[in-house]
CSV table of N, CA, C and O in Angstrom, one decimal:
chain,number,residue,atom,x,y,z
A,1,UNK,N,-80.7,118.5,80.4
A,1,UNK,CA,-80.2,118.2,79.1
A,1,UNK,C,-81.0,119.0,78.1
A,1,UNK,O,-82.2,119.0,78.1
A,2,UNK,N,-80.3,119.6,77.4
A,2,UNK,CA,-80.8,120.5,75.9
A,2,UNK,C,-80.1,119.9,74.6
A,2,UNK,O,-78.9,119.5,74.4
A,3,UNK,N,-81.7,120.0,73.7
A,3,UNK,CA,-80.4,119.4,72.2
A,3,UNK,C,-81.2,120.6,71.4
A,3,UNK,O,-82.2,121.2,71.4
A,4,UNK,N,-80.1,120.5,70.7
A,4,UNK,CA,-79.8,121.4,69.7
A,4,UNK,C,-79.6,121.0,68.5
A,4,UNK,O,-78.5,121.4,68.0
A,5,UNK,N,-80.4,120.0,67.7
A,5,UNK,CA,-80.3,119.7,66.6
A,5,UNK,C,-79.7,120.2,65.2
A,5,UNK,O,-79.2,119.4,64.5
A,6,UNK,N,-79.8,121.4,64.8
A,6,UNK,CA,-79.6,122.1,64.0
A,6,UNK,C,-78.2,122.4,63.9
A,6,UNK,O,-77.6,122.5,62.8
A,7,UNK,N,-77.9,122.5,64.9
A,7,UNK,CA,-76.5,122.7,65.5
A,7,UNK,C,-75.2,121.4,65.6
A,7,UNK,O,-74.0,121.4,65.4
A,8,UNK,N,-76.2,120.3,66.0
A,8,UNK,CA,-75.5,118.9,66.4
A,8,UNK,C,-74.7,119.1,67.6
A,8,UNK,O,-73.6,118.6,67.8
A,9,UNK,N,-75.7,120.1,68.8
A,9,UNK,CA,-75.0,119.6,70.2
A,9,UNK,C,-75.7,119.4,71.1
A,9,UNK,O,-76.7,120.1,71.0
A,10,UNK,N,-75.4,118.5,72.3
A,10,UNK,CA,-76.1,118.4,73.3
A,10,UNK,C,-75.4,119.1,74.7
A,10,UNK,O,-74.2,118.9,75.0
A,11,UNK,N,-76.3,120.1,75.5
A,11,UNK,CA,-75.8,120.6,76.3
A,11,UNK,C,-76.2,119.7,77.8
A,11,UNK,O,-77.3,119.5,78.0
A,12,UNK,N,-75.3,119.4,78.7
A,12,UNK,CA,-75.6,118.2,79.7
A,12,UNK,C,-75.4,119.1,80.8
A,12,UNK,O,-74.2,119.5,80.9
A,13,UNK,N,-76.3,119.5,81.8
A,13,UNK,CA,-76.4,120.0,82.7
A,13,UNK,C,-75.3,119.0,83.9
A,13,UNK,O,-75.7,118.1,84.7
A,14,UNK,N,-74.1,119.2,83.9
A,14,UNK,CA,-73.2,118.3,84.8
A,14,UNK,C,-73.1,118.7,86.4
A,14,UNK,O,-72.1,119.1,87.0
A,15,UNK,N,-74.7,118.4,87.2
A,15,UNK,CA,-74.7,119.2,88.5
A,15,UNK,C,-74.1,118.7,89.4
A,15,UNK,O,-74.1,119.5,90.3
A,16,UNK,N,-73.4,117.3,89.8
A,16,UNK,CA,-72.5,116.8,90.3
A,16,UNK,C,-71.2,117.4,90.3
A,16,UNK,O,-70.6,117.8,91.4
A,17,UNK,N,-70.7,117.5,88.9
A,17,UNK,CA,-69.4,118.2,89.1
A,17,UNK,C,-69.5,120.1,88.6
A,17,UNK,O,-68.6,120.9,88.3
A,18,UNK,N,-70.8,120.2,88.7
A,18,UNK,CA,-70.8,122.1,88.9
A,18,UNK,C,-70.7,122.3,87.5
A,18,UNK,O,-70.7,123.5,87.3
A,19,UNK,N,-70.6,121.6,86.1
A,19,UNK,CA,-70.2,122.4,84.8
A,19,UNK,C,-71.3,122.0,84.2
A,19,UNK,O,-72.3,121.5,84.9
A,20,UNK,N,-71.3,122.2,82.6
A,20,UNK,CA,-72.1,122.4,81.6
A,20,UNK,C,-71.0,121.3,80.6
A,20,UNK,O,-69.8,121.6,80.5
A,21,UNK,N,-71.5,120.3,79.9
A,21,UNK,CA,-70.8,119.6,79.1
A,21,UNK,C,-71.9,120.1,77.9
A,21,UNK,O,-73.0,120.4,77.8
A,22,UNK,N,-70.9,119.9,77.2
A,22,UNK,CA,-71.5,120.2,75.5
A,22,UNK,C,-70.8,118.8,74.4
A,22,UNK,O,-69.6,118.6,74.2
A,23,UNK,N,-71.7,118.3,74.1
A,23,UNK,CA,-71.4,117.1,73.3
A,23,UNK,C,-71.9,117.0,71.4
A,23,UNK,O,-72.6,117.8,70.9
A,24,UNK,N,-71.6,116.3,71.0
A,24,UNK,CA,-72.4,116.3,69.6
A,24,UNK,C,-73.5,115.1,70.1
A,24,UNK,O,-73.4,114.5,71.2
A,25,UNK,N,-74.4,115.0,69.1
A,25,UNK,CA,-75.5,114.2,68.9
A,25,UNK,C,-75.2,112.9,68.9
A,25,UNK,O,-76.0,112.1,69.1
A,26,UNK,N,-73.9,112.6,68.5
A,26,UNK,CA,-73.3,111.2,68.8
A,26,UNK,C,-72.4,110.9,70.1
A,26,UNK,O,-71.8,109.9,70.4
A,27,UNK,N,-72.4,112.1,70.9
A,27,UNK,CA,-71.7,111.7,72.3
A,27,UNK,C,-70.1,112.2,72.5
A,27,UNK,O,-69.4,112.0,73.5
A,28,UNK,N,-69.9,112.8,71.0
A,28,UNK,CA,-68.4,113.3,71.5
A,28,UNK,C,-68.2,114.5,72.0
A,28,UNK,O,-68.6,115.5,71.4
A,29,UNK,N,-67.5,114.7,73.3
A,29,UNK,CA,-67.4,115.8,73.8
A,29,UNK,C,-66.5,117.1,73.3
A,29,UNK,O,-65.2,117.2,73.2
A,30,UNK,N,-67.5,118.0,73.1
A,30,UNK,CA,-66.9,119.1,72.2
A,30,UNK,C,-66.3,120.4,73.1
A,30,UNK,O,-65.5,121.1,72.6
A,31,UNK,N,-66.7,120.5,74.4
A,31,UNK,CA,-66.3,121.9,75.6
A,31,UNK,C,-67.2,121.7,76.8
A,31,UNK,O,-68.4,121.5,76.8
A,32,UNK,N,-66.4,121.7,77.6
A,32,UNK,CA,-66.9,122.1,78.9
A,32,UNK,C,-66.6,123.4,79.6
A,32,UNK,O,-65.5,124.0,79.7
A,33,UNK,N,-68.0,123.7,80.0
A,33,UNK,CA,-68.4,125.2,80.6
A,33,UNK,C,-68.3,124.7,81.9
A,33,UNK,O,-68.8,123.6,82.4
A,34,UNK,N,-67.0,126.1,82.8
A,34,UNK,CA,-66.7,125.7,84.2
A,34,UNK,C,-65.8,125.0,84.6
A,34,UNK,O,-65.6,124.0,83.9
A,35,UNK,N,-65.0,125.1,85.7
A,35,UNK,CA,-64.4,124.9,86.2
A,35,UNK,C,-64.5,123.5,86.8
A,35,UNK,O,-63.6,122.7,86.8
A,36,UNK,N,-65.7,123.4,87.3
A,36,UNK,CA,-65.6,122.2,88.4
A,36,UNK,C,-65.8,122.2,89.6
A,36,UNK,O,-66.2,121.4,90.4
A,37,UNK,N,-65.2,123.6,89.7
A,37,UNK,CA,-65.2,124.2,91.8
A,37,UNK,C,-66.7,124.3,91.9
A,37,UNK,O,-67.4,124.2,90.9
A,38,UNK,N,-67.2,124.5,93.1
A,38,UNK,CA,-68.1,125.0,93.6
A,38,UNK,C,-68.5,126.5,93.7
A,38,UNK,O,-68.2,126.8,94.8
A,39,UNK,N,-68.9,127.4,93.0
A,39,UNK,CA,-69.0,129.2,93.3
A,39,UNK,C,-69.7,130.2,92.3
A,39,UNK,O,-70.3,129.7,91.4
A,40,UNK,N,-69.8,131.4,92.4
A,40,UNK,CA,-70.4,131.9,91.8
A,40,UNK,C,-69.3,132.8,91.0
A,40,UNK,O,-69.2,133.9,91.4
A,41,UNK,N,-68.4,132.4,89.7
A,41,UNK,CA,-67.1,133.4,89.6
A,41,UNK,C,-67.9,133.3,87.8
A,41,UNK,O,-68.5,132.4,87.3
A,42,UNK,N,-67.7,134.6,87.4
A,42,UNK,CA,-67.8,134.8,86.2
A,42,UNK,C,-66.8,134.8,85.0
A,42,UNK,O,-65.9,135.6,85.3
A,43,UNK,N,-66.6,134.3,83.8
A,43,UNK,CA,-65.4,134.7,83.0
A,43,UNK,C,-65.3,133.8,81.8
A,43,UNK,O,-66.2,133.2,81.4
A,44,UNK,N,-64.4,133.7,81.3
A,44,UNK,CA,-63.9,132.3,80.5
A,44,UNK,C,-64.7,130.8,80.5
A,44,UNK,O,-64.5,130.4,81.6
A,45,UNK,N,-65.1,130.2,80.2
A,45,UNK,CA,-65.6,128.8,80.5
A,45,UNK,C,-64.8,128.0,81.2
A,45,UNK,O,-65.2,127.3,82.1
A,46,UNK,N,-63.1,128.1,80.9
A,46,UNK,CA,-62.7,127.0,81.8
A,46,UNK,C,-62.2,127.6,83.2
A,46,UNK,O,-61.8,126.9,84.1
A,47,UNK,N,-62.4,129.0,83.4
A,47,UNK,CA,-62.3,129.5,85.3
A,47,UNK,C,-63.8,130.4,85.6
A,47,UNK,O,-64.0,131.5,86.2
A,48,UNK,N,-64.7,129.4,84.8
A,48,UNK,CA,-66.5,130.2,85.4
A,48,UNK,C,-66.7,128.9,86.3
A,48,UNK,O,-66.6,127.8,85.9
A,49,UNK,N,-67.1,129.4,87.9
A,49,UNK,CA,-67.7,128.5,88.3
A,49,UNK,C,-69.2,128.3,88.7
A,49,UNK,O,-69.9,129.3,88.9
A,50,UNK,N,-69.7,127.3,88.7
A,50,UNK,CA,-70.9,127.1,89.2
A,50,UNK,C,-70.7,126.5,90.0
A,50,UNK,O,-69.7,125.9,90.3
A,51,UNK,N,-72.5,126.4,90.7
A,51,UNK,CA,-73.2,125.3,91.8
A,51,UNK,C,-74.2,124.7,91.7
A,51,UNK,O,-75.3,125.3,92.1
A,52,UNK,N,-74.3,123.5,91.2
A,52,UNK,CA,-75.1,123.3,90.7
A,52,UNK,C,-75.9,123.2,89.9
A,52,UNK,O,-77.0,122.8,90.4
A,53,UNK,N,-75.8,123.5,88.2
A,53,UNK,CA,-76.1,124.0,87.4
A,53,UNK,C,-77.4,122.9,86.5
A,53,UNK,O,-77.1,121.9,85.8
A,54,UNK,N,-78.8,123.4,86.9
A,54,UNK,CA,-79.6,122.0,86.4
A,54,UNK,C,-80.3,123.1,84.8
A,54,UNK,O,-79.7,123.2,83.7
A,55,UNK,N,-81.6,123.7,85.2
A,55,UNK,CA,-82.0,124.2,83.9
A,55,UNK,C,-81.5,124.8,82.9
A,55,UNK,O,-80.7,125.6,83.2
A,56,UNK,N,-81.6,124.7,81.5
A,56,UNK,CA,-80.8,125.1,80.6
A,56,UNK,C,-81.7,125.7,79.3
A,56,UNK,O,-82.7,125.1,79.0
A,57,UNK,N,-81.4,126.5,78.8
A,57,UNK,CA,-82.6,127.3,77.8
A,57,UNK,C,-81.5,127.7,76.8
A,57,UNK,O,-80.4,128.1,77.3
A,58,UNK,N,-81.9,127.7,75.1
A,58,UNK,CA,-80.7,128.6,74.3
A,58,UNK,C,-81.6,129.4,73.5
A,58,UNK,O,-82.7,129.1,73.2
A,59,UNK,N,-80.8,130.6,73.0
A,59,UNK,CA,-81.6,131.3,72.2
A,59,UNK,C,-80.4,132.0,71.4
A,59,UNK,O,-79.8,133.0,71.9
A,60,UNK,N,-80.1,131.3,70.2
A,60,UNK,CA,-79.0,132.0,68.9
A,60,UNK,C,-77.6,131.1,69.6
A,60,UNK,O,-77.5,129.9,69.9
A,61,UNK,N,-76.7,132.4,69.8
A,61,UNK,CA,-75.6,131.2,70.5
A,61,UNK,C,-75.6,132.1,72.2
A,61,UNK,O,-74.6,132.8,72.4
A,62,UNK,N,-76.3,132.0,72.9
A,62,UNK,CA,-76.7,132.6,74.6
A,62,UNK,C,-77.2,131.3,74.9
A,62,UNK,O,-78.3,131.0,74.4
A,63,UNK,N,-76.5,130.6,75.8
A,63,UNK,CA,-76.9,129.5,76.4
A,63,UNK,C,-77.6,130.0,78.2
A,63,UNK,O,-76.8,130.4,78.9
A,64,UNK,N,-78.9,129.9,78.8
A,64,UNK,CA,-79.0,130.1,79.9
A,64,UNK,C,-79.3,129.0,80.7
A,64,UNK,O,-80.0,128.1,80.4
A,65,UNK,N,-78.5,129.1,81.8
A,65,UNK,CA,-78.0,128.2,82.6
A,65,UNK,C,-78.8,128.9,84.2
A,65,UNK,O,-78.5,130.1,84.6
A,66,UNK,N,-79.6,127.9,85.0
A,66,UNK,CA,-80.7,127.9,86.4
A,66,UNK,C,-79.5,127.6,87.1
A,66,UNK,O,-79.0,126.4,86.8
A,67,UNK,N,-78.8,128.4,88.0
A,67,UNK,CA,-77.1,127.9,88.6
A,67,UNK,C,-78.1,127.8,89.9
A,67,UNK,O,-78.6,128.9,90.2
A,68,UNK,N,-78.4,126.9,90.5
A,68,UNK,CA,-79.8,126.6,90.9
A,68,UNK,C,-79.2,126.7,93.2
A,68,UNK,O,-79.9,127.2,94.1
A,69,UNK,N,-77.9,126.1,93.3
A,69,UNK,CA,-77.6,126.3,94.7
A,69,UNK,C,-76.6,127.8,94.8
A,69,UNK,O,-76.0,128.1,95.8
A,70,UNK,N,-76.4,129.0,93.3
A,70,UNK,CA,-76.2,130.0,93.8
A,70,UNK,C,-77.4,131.0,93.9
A,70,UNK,O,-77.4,132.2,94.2
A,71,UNK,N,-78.8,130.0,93.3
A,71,UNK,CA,-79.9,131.1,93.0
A,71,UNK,C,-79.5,132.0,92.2
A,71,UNK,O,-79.4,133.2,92.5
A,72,UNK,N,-79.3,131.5,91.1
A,72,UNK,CA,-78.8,132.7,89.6
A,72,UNK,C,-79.1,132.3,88.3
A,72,UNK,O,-78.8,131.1,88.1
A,73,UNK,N,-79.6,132.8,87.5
A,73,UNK,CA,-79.8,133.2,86.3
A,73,UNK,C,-78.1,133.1,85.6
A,73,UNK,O,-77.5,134.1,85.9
A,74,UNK,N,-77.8,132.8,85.2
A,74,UNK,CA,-76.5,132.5,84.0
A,74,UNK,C,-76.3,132.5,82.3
A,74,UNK,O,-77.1,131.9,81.5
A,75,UNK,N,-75.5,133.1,82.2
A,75,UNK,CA,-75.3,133.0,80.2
A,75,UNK,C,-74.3,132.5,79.7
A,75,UNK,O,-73.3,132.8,80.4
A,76,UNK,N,-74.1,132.1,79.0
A,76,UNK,CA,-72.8,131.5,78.3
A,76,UNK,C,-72.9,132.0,76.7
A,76,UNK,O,-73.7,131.7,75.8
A,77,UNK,N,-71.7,132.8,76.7
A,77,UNK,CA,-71.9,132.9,75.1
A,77,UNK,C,-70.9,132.3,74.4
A,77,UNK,O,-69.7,132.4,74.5
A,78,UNK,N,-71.7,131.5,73.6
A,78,UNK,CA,-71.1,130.5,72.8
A,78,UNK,C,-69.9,130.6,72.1
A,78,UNK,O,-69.0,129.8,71.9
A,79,UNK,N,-70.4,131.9,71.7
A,79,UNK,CA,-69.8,132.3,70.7
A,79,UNK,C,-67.4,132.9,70.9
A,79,UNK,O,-66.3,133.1,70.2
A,80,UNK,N,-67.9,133.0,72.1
A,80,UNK,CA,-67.0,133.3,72.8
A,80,UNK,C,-66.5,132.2,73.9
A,80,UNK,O,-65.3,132.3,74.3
A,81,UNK,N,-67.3,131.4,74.5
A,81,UNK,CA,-66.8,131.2,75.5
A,81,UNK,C,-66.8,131.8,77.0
A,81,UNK,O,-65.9,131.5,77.9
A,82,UNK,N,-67.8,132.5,77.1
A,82,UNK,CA,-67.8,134.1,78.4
A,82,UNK,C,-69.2,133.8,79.3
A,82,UNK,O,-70.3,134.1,79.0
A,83,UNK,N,-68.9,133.3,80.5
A,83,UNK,CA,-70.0,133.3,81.4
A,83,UNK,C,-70.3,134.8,81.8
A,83,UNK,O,-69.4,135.6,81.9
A,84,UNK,N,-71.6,134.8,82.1
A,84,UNK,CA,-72.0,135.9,83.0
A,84,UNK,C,-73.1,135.7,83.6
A,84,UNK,O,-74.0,135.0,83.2
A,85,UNK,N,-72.9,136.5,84.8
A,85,UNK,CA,-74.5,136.5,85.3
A,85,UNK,C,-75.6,137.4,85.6
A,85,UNK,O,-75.5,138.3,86.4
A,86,UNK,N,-76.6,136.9,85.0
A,86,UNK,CA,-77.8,138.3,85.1
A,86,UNK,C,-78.7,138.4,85.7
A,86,UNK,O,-79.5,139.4,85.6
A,87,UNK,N,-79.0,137.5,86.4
A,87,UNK,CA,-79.9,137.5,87.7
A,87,UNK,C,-79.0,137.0,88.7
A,87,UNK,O,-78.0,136.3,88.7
A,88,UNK,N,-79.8,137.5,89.9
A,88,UNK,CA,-79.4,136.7,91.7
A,88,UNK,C,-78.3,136.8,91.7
A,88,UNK,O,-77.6,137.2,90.8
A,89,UNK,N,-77.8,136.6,93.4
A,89,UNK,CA,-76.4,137.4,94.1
A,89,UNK,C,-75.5,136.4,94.5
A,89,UNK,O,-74.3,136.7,94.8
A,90,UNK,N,-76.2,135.1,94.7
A,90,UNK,CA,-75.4,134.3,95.2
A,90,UNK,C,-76.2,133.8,96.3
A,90,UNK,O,-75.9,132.7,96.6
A,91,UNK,N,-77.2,134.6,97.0
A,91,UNK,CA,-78.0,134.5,98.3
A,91,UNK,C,-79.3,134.4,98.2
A,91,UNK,O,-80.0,135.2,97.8
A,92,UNK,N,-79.6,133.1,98.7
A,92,UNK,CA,-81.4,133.2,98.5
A,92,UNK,C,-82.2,134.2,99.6
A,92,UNK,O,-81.6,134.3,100.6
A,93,UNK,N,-83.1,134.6,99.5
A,93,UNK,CA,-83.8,135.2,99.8
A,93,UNK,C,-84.3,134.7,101.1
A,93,UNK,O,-84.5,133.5,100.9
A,94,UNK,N,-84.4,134.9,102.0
A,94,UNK,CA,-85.0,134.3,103.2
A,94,UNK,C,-86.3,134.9,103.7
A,94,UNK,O,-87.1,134.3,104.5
A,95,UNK,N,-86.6,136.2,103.3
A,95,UNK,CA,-87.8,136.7,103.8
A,95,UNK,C,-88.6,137.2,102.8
A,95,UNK,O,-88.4,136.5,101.8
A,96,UNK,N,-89.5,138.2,102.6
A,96,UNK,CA,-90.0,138.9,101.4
A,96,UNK,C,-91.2,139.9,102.2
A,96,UNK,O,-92.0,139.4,103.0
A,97,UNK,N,-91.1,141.2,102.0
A,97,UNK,CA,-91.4,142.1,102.3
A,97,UNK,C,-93.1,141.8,101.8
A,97,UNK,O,-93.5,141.6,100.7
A,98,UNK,N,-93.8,142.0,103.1
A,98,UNK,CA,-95.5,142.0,102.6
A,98,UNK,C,-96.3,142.9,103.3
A,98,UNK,O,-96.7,142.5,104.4
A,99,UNK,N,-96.9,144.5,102.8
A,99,UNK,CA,-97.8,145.3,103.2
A,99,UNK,C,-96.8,145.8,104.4
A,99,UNK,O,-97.0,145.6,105.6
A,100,UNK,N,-95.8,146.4,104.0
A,100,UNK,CA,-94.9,147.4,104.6
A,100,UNK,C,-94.3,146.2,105.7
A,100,UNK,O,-93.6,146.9,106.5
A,101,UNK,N,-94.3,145.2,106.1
A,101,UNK,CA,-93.3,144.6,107.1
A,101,UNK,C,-92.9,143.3,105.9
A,101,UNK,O,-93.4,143.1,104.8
A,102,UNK,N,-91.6,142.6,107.1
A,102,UNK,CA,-90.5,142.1,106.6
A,102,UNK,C,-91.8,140.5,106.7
A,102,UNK,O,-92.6,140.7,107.6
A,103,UNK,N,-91.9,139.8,106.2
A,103,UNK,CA,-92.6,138.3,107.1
A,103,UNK,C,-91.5,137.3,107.4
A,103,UNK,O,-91.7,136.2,108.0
């Protein structure tokens, strides 16, 4: 959960149902980011999906979103409505290269 006082919204990390609820400071629901499916699809808020979506960070109107079971970095611009994603592929990492071999 993130609040945004200044603003009068609270952003509610909805990791049950995969979205991003955005509320006022009194609890009325103002937009939901995502679809609801399960996935890593970029676009519009109401066909962006996530998995999982728990950490949340804002800076101006760029909401970043920890889409934490696709292993991704996420943005939402507010301002628009437009997910995207700027880090991670969808695939965690399973190994990591140390002193020229794989471990």
């Amino acid at each position: 959960m993130l609040a945004d006082a200044a603003r009068d919204r609270l952003f509610i990390s909805d990791s049950g149902h995969n979205r991003i609820v955005v509320a006022s400071l009194a609890g009325t629901v103002q937009q939901v980011i995502g679809s609801g499916r399960e996935g890593l699809i970029d676009g519009p808020a109401s066909t962006a999906a996530f998995y999982q979506p728990q950490g949340l960070a804002i800076d101006g109107d760029t909401l970043y979103v920890a889409d934490t079971e696709n292993h991704a970095i996420r943005t939402v611009d507010l301002a628009t409505g437009t997910v995207a994603t700027i880090a991670g592929t969808g695939e965690q990492a399973m190994a990591r290269a140390s002193a020229g071999r794989v471990c």
